[in-house]
XYZ file of C-alpha atoms in Angstrom:
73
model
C -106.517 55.327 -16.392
C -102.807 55.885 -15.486
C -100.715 53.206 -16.393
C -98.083 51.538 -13.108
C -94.424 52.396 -13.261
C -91.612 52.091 -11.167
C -88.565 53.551 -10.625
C -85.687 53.629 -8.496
C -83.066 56.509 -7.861
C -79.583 54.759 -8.467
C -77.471 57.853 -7.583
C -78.734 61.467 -6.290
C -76.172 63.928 -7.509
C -77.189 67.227 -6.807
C -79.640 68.947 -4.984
C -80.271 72.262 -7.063
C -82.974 74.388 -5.078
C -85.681 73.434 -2.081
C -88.997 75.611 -1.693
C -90.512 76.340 1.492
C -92.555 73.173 1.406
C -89.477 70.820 1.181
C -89.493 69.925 -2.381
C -86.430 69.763 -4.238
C -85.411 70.254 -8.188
C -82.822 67.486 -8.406
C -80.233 66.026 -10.626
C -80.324 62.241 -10.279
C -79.492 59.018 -12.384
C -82.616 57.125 -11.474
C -83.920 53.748 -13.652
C -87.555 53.552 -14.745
C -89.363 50.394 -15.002
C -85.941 48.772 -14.198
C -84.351 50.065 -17.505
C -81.094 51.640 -17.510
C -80.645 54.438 -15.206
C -80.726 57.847 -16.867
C -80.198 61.520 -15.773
C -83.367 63.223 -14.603
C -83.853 66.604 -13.603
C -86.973 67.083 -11.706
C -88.854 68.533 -8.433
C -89.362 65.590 -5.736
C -91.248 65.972 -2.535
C -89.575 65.049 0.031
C -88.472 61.679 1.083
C -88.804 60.940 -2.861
C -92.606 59.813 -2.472
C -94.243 62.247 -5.063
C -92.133 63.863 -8.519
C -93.103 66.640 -10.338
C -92.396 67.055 -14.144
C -89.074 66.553 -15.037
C -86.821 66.094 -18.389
C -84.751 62.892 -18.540
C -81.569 62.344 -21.007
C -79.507 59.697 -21.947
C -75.688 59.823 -21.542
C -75.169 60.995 -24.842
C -78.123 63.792 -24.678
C -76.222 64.723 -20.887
C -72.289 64.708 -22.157
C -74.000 67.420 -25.221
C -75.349 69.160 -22.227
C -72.200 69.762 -19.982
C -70.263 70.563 -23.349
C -72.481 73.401 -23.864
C -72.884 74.536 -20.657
C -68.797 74.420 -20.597
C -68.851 76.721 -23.807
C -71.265 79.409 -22.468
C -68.271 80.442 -19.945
């Protein structure tokens, strides 16, 4: 049986793509089970009632992110 969670998106900071059906891949800081929000990049229906899969990271795991990103230029 699936187990209850919550979540709440804090701060929606980019929308990345939307497919003909009106979901989104997003970049979001968004809390889960009223932890500390986190960066998550994932596909949301729209109005934010149904997710896809989606990979979440810490601060640290997001700042190693944009400095690699930075050095692929």
């Amino acid at each position: 049986m699936a187990q209850e969670f919550s979540y709440e998106i804090v701060e929606e900071i980019a929308v990345l793509s939307e497919n003909p059906k009106g979901w989104r891949k997003e970049l979001n800081l968004v809390s889960w089970n009223g932890r500390p929000p986190k960066f998550d990049l994932r596909d949301w229906a729209p109005n934010h009632e149904k997710m896809g899969k989606g990979v979440t990271l810490s601060n640290e795991e997001f700042e190693a992110l944009q400095k690699a990103l930075t050095e692929m230029k």
